[in-house]
PDB file of C-alpha atoms in Angstrom:
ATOM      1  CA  UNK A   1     -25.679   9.871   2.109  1.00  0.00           C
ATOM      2  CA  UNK A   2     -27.372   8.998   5.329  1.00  0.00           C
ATOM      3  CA  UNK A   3     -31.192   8.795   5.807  1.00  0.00           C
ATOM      4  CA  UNK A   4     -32.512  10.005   8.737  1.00  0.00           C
ATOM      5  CA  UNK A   5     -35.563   7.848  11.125  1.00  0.00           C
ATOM      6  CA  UNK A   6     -37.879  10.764  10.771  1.00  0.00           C
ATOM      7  CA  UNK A   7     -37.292  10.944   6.726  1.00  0.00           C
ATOM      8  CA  UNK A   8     -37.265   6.747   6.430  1.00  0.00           C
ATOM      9  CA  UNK A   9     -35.830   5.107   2.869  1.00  0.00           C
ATOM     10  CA  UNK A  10     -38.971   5.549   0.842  1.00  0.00           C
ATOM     11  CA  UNK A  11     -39.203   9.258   0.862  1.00  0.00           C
ATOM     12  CA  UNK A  12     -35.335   9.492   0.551  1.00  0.00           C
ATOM     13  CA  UNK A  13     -35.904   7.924  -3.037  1.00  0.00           C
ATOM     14  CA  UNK A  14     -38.694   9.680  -3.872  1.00  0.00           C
ATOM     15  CA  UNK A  15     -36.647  13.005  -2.902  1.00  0.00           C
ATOM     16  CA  UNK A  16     -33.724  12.285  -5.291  1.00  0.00           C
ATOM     17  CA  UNK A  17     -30.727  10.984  -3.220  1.00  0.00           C
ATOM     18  CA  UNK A  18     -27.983  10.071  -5.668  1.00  0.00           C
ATOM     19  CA  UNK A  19     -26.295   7.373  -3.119  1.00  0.00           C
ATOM     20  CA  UNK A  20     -27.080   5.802  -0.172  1.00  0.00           C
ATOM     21  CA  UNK A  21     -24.662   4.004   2.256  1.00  0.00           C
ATOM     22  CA  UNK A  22     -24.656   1.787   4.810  1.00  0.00           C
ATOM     23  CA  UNK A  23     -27.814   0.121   3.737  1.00  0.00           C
ATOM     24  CA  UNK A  24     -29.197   3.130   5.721  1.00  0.00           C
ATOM     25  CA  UNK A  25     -32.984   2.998   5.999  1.00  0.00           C
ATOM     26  CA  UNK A  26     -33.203  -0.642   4.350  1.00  0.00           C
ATOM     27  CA  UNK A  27     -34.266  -2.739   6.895  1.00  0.00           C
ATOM     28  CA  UNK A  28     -36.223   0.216   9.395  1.00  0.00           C
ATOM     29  CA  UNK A  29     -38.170   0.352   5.534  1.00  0.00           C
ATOM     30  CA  UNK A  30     -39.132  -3.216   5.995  1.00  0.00           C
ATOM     31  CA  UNK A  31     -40.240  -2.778   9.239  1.00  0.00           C
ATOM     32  CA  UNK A  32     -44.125  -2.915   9.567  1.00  0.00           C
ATOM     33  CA  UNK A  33     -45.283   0.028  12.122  1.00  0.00           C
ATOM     34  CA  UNK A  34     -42.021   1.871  12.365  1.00  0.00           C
ATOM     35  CA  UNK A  35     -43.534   4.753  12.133  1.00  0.00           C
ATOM     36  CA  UNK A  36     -44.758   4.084  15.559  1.00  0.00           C
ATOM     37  CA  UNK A  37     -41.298   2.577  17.179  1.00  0.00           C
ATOM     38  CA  UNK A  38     -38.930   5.090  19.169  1.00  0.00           C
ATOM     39  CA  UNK A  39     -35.863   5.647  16.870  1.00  0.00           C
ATOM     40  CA  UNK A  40     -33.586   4.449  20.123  1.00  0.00           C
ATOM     41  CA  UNK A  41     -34.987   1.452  19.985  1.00  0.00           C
ATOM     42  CA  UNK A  42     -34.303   0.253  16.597  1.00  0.00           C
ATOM     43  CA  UNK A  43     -30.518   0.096  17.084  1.00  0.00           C
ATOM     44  CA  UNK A  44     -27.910   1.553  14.551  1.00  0.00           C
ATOM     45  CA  UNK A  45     -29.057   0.730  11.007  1.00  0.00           C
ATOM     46  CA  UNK A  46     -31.521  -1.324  12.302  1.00  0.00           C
ATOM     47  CA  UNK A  47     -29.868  -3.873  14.285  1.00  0.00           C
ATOM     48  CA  UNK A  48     -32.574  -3.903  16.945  1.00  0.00           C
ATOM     49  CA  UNK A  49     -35.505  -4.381  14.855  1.00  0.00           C
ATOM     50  CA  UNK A  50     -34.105  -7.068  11.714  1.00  0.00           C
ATOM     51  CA  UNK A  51     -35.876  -9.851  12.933  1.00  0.00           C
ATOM     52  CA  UNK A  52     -39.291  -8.163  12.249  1.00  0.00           C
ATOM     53  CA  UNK A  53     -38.543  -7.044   8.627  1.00  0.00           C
ATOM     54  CA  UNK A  54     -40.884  -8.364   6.419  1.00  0.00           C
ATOM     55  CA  UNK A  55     -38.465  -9.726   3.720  1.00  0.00           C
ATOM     56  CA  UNK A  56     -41.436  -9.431   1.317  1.00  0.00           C
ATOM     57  CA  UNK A  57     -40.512  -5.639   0.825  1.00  0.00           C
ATOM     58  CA  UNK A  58     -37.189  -6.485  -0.674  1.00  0.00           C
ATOM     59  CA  UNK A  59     -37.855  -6.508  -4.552  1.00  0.00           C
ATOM     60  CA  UNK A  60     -40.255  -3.396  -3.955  1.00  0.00           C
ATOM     61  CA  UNK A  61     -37.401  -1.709  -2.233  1.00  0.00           C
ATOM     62  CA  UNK A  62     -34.831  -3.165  -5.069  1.00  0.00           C
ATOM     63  CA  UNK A  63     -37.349  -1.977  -7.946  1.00  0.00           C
ATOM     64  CA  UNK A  64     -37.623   2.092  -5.986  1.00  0.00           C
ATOM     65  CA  UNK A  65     -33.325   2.450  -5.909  1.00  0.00           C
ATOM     66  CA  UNK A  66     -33.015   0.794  -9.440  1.00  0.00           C
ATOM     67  CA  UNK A  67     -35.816   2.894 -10.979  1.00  0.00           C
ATOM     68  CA  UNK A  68     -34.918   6.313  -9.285  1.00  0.00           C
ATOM     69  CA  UNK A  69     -31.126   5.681  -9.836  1.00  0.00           C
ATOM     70  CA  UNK A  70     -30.181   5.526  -6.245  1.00  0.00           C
ATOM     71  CA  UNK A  71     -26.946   4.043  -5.621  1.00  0.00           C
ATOM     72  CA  UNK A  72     -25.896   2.396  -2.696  1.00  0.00           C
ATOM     73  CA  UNK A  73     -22.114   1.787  -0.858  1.00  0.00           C
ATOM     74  CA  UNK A  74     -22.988  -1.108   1.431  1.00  0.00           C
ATOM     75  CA  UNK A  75     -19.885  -0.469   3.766  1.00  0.00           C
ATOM     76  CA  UNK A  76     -20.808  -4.058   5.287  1.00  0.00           C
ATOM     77  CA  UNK A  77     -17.520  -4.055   7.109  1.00  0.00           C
ATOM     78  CA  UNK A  78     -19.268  -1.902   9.576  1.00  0.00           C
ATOM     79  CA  UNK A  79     -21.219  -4.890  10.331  1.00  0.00           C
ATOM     80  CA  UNK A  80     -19.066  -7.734   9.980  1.00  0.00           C
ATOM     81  CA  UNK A  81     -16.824  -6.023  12.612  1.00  0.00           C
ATOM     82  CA  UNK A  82     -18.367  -3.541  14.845  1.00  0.00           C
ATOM     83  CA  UNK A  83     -22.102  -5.365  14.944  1.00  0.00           C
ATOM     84  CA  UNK A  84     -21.547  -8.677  14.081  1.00  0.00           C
ATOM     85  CA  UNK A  85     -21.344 -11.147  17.775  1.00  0.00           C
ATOM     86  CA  UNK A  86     -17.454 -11.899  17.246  1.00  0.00           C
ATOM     87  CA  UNK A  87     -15.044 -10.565  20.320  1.00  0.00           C
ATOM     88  CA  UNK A  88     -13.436  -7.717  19.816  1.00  0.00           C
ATOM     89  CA  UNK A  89     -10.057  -9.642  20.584  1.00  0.00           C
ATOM     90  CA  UNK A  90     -10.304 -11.278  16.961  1.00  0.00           C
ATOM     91  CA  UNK A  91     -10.167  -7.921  15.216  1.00  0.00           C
ATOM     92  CA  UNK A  92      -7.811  -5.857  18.269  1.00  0.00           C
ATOM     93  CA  UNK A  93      -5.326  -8.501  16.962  1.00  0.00           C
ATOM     94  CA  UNK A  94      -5.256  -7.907  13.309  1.00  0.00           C
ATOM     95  CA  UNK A  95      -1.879  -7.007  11.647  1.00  0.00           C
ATOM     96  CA  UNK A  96      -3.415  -3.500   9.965  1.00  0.00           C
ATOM     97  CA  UNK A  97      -4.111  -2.471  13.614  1.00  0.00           C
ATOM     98  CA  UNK A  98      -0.632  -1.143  14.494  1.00  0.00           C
ATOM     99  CA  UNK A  99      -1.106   1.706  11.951  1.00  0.00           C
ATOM    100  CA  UNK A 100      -3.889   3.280  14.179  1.00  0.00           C
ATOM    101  CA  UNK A 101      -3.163   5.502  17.313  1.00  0.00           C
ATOM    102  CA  UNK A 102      -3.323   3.588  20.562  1.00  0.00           C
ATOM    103  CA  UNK A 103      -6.275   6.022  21.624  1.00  0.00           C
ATOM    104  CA  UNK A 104      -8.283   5.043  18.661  1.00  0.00           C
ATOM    105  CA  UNK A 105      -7.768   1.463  18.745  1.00  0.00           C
ATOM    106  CA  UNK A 106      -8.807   1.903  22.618  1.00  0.00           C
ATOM    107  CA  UNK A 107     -12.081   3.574  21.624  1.00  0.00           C
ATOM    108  CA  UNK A 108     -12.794   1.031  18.691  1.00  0.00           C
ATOM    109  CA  UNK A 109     -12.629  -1.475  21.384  1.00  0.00           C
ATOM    110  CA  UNK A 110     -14.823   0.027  23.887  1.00  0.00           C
ATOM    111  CA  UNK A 111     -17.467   0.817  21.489  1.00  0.00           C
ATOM    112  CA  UNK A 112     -17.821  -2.653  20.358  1.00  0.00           C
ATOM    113  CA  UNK A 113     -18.343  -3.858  23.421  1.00  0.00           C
ATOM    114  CA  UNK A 114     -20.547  -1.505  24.799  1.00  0.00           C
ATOM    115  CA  UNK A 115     -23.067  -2.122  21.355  1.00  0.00           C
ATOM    116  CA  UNK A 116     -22.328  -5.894  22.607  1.00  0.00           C
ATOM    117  CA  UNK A 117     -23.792  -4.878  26.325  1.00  0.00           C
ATOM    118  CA  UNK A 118     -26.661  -3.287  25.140  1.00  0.00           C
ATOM    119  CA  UNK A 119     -29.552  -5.300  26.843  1.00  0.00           C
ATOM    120  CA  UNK A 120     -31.156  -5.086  23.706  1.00  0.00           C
ATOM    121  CA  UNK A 121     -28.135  -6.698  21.944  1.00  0.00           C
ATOM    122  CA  UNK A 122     -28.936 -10.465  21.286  1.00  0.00           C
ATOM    123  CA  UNK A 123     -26.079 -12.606  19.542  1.00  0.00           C
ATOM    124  CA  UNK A 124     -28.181 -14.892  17.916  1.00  0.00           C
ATOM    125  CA  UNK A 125     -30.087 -11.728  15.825  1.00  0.00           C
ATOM    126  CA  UNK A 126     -27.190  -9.645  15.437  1.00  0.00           C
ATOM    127  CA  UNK A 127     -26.045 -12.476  13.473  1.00  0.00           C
ATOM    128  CA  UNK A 128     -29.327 -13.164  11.381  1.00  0.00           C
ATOM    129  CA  UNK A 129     -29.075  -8.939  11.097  1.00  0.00           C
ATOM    130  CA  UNK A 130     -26.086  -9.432   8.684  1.00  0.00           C
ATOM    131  CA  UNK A 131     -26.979 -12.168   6.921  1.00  0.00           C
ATOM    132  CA  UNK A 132     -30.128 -10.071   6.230  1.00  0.00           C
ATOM    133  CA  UNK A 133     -27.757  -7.138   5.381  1.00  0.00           C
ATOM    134  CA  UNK A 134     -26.121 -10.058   2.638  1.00  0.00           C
ATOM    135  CA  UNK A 135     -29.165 -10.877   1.671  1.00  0.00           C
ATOM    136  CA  UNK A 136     -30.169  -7.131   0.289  1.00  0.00           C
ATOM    137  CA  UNK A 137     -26.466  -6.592  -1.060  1.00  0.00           C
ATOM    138  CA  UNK A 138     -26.627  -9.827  -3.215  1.00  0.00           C
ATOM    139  CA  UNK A 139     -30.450  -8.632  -4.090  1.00  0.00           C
ATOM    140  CA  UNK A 140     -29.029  -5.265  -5.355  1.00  0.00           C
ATOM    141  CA  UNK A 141     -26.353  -6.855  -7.430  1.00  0.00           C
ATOM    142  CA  UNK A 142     -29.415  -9.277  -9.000  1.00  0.00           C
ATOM    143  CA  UNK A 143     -31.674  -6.683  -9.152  1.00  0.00           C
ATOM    144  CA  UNK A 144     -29.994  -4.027 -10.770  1.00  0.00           C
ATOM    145  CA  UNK A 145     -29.063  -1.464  -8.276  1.00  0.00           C
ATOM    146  CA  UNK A 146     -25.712   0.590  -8.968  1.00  0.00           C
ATOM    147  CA  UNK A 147     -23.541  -0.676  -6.028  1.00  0.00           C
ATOM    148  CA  UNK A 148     -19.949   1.495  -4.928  1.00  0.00           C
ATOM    149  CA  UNK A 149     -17.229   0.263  -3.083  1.00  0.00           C
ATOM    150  CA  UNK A 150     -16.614   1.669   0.470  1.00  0.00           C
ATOM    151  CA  UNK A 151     -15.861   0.934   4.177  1.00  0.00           C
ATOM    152  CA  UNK A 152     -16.218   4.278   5.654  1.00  0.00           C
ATOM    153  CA  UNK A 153     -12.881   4.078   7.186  1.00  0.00           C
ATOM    154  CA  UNK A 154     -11.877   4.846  10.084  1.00  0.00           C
ATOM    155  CA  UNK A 155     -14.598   3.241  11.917  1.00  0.00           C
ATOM    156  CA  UNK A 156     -14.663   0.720  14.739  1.00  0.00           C
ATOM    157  CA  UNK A 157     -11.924  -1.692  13.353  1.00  0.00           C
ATOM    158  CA  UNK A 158     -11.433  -0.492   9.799  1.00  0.00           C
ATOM    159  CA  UNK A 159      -8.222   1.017   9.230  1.00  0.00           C
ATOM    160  CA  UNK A 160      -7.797   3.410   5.670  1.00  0.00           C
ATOM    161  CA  UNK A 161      -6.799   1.199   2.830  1.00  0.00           C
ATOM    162  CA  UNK A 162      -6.823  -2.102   4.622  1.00  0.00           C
ATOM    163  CA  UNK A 163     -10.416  -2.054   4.976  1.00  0.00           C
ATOM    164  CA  UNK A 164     -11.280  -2.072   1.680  1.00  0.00           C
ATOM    165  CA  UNK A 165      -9.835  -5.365   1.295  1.00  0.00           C
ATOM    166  CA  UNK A 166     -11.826  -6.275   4.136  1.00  0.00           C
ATOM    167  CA  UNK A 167     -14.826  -4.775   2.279  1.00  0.00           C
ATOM    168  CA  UNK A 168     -14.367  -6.279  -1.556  1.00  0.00           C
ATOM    169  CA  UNK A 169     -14.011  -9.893   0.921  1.00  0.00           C
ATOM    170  CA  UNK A 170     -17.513  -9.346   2.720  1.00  0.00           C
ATOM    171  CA  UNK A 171     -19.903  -8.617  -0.958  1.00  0.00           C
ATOM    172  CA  UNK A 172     -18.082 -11.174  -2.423  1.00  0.00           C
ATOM    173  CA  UNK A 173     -19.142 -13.490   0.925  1.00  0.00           C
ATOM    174  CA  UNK A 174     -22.687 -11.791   0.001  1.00  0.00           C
ATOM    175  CA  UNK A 175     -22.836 -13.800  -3.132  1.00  0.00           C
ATOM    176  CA  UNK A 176     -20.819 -11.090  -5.800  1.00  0.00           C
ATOM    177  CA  UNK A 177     -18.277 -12.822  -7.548  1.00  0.00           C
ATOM    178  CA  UNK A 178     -15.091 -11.329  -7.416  1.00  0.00           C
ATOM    179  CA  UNK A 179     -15.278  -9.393 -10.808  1.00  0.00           C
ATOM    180  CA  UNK A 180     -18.657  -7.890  -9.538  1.00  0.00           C
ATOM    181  CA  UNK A 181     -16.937  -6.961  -6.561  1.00  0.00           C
ATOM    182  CA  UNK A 182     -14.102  -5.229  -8.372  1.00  0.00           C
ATOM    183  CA  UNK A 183     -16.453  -2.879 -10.337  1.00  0.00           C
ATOM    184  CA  UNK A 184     -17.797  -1.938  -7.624  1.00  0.00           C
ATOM    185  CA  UNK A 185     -14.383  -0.051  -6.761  1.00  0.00           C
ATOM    186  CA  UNK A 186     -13.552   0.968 -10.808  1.00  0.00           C
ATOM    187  CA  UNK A 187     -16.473   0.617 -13.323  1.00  0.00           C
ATOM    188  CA  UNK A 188     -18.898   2.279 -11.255  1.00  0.00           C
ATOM    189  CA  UNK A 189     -17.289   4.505  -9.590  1.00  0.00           C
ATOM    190  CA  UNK A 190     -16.812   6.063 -12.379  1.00  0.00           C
ATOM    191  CA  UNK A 191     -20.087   5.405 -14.054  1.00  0.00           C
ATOM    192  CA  UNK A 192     -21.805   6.985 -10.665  1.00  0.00           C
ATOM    193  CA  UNK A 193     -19.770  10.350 -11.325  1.00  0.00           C
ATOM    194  CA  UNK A 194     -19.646  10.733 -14.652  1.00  0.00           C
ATOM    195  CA  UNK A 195     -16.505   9.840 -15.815  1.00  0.00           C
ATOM    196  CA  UNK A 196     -16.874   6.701 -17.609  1.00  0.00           C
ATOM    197  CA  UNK A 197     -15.494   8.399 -20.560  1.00  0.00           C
ATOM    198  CA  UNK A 198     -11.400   8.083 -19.625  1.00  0.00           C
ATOM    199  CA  UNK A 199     -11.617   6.361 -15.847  1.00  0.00           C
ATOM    200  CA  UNK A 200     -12.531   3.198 -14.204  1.00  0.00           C
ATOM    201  CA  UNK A 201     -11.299   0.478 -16.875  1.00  0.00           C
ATOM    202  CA  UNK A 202      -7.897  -0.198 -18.207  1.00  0.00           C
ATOM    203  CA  UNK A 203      -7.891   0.981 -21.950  1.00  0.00           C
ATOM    204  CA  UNK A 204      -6.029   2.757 -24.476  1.00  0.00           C
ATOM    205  CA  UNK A 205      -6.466   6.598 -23.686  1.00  0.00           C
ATOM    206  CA  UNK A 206      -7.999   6.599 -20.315  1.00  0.00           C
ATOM    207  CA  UNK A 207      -6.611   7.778 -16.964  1.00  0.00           C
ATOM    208  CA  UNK A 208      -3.803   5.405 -15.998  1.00  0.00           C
ATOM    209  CA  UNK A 209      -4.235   4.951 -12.200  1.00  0.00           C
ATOM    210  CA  UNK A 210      -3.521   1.352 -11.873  1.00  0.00           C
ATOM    211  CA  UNK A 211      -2.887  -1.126  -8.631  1.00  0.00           C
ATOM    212  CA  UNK A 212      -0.580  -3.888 -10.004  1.00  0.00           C
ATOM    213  CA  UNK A 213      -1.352  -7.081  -8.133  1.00  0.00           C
ATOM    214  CA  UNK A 214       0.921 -10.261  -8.183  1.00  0.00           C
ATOM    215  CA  UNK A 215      -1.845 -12.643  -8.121  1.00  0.00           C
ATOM    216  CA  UNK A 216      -5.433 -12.900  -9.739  1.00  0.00           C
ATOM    217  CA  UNK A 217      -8.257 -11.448  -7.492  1.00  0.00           C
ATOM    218  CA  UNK A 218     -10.986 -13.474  -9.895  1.00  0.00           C
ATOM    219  CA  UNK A 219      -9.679 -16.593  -8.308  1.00  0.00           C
ATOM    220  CA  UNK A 220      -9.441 -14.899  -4.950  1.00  0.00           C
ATOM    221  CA  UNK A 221     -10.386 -11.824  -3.801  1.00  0.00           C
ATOM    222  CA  UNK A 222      -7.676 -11.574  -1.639  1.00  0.00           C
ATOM    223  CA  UNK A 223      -5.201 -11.310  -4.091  1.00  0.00           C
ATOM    224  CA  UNK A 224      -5.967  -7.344  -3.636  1.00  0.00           C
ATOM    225  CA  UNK A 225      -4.233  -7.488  -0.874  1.00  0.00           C
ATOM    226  CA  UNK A 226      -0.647  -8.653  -2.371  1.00  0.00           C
ATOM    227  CA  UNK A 227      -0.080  -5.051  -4.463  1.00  0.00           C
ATOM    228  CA  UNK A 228       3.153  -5.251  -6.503  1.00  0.00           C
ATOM    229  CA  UNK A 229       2.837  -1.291  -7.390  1.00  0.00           C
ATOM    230  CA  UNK A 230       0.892   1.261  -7.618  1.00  0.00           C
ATOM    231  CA  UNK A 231       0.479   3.387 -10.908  1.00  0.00           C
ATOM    232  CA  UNK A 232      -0.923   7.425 -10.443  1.00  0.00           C
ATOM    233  CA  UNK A 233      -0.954   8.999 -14.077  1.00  0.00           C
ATOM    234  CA  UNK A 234       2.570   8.866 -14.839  1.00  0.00           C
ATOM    235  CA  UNK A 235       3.846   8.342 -11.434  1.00  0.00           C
ATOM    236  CA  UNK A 236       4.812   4.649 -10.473  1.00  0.00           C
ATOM    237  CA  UNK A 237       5.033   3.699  -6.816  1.00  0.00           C
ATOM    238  CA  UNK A 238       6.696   0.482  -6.453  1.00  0.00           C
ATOM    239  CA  UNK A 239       5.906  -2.280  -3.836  1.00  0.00           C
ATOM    240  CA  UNK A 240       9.102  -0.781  -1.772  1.00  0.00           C
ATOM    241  CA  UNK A 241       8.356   2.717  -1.621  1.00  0.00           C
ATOM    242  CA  UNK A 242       5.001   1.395  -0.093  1.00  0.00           C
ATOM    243  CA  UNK A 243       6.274  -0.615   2.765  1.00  0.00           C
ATOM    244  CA  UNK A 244       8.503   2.023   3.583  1.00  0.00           C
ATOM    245  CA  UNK A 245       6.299   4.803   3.786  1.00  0.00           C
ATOM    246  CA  UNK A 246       3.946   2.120   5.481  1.00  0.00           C
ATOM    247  CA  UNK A 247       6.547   1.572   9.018  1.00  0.00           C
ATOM    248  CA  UNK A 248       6.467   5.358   9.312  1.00  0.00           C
ATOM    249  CA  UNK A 249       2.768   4.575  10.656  1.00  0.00           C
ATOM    250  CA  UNK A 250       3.587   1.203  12.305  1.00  0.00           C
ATOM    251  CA  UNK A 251       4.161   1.907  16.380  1.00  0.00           C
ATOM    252  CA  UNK A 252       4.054  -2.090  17.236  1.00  0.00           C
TER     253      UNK A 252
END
């Protein structure tokens, strides 16, 4: 879940949260004095205050999730696209973007560049701000700490299903390899809810939901993106079925 300024990361562990995402709380955590800073000012997920993070913190804050069992879904495609200092032009234009309602697009637009106004807003940090946010998603691979795959679509510029693509992309830019990256979407997904018993591999006896790819994502991630099929139980949902169903969303 979220973690709230008031509440901060360390007490969120120490009260039992099961999952954490967005990196919420990471970087206010490492922040010495926040306690003292106006919750305004720090910027969402702590955007506004990164460059005073005392990087120090990190193995502490690794050792607290791994040892209390906290989870954590990164969703770094919030950053990469809605934070990060790139133009909202290079995402507007993306092909995934014609599934989306004109309006939404619009607003996805507008809020990027009013986070981009912000007088507080420097280019130069909001770039070190996600490498920083790479930097504590490769430490919780290293370290230990469960990570799940999400995107928390639809936000600013990341359409359902295409953004998880987008997602598994970004950790593996954060130093996962590819097969770490995939787990995060399988393996411990179903490890994180119990299930591990008959879901998230490909074995004799367990749940058969299955994406069929045509090309090996452990040579490049990518490959996720060029689905041949799609298998639910005993259902299979070939590559055409999907691209029709697909241009009943597309408007351009």
């Amino acid at each position: 879940g979220h973690v709230s300024f008031r509440v901060g990361i360390w007490k969120a562990i120490d009260a039992g949260y099961s999952s954490i995402d967005h990196l919420d709380g990471f970087i206010e955590g490492m922040v010495p004095g926040i306690d003292s800073l106006d919750e305004q000012k720090t910027g969402l997920f702590g955007i506004f205050v990164a460059d005073r993070a005392d990087t120090t913190q990190t193995r502490k804050l690794m050792t607290a999730l791994r040892t209390h069992n906290v989870w954590v879904v990164p969703t770094q495609a919030l950053a990469e696209r809605w934070l990060a200092p790139l133009p909202s032009e290079v995402f507007e234009r993306g092909q995934e973007m014609k599934y989306m309602k004109q309006e939404d697009l619009t607003a996805w637009v507008a809020s990027k560049k009013s986070m981009m106004a912000n007088a507080a807003y420097e280019p130069a940090k909001a770039a070190a701000y996600v490498k920083l946010r790479r930097r504590l998603i490769f430490e919780c691979q290293r370290q230990g700490v469960g990570l799940l795959l999400g995107s928390d679509a639809p936000q600013v510029f990341n359409v359902p299903g295409f953004s998880i693509h987008h997602e598994l992309n970004y950790l593996v830019n954060s130093g996962l390899t590819p097969y770490e990256a995939l787990r995060t979407g399988t393996v411990n997904v179903a490890k994180y809810l119990g299930k591990s018993a008959n879901t998230g591999a490909v074995k004799a006896g367990y749940v058969s939901d299955l994406v069929l790819l045509s090309g090996n994502p452990l040579d490049d991630i990518w490959q996720t993106r060029n689905i041949e099929g799609v298998m639910l139980g005993t259902e299979w949902l070939p590559k055409s079925w999907i691209q029709g169903e697909l241009k009943k969303y597309a408007k351009r």
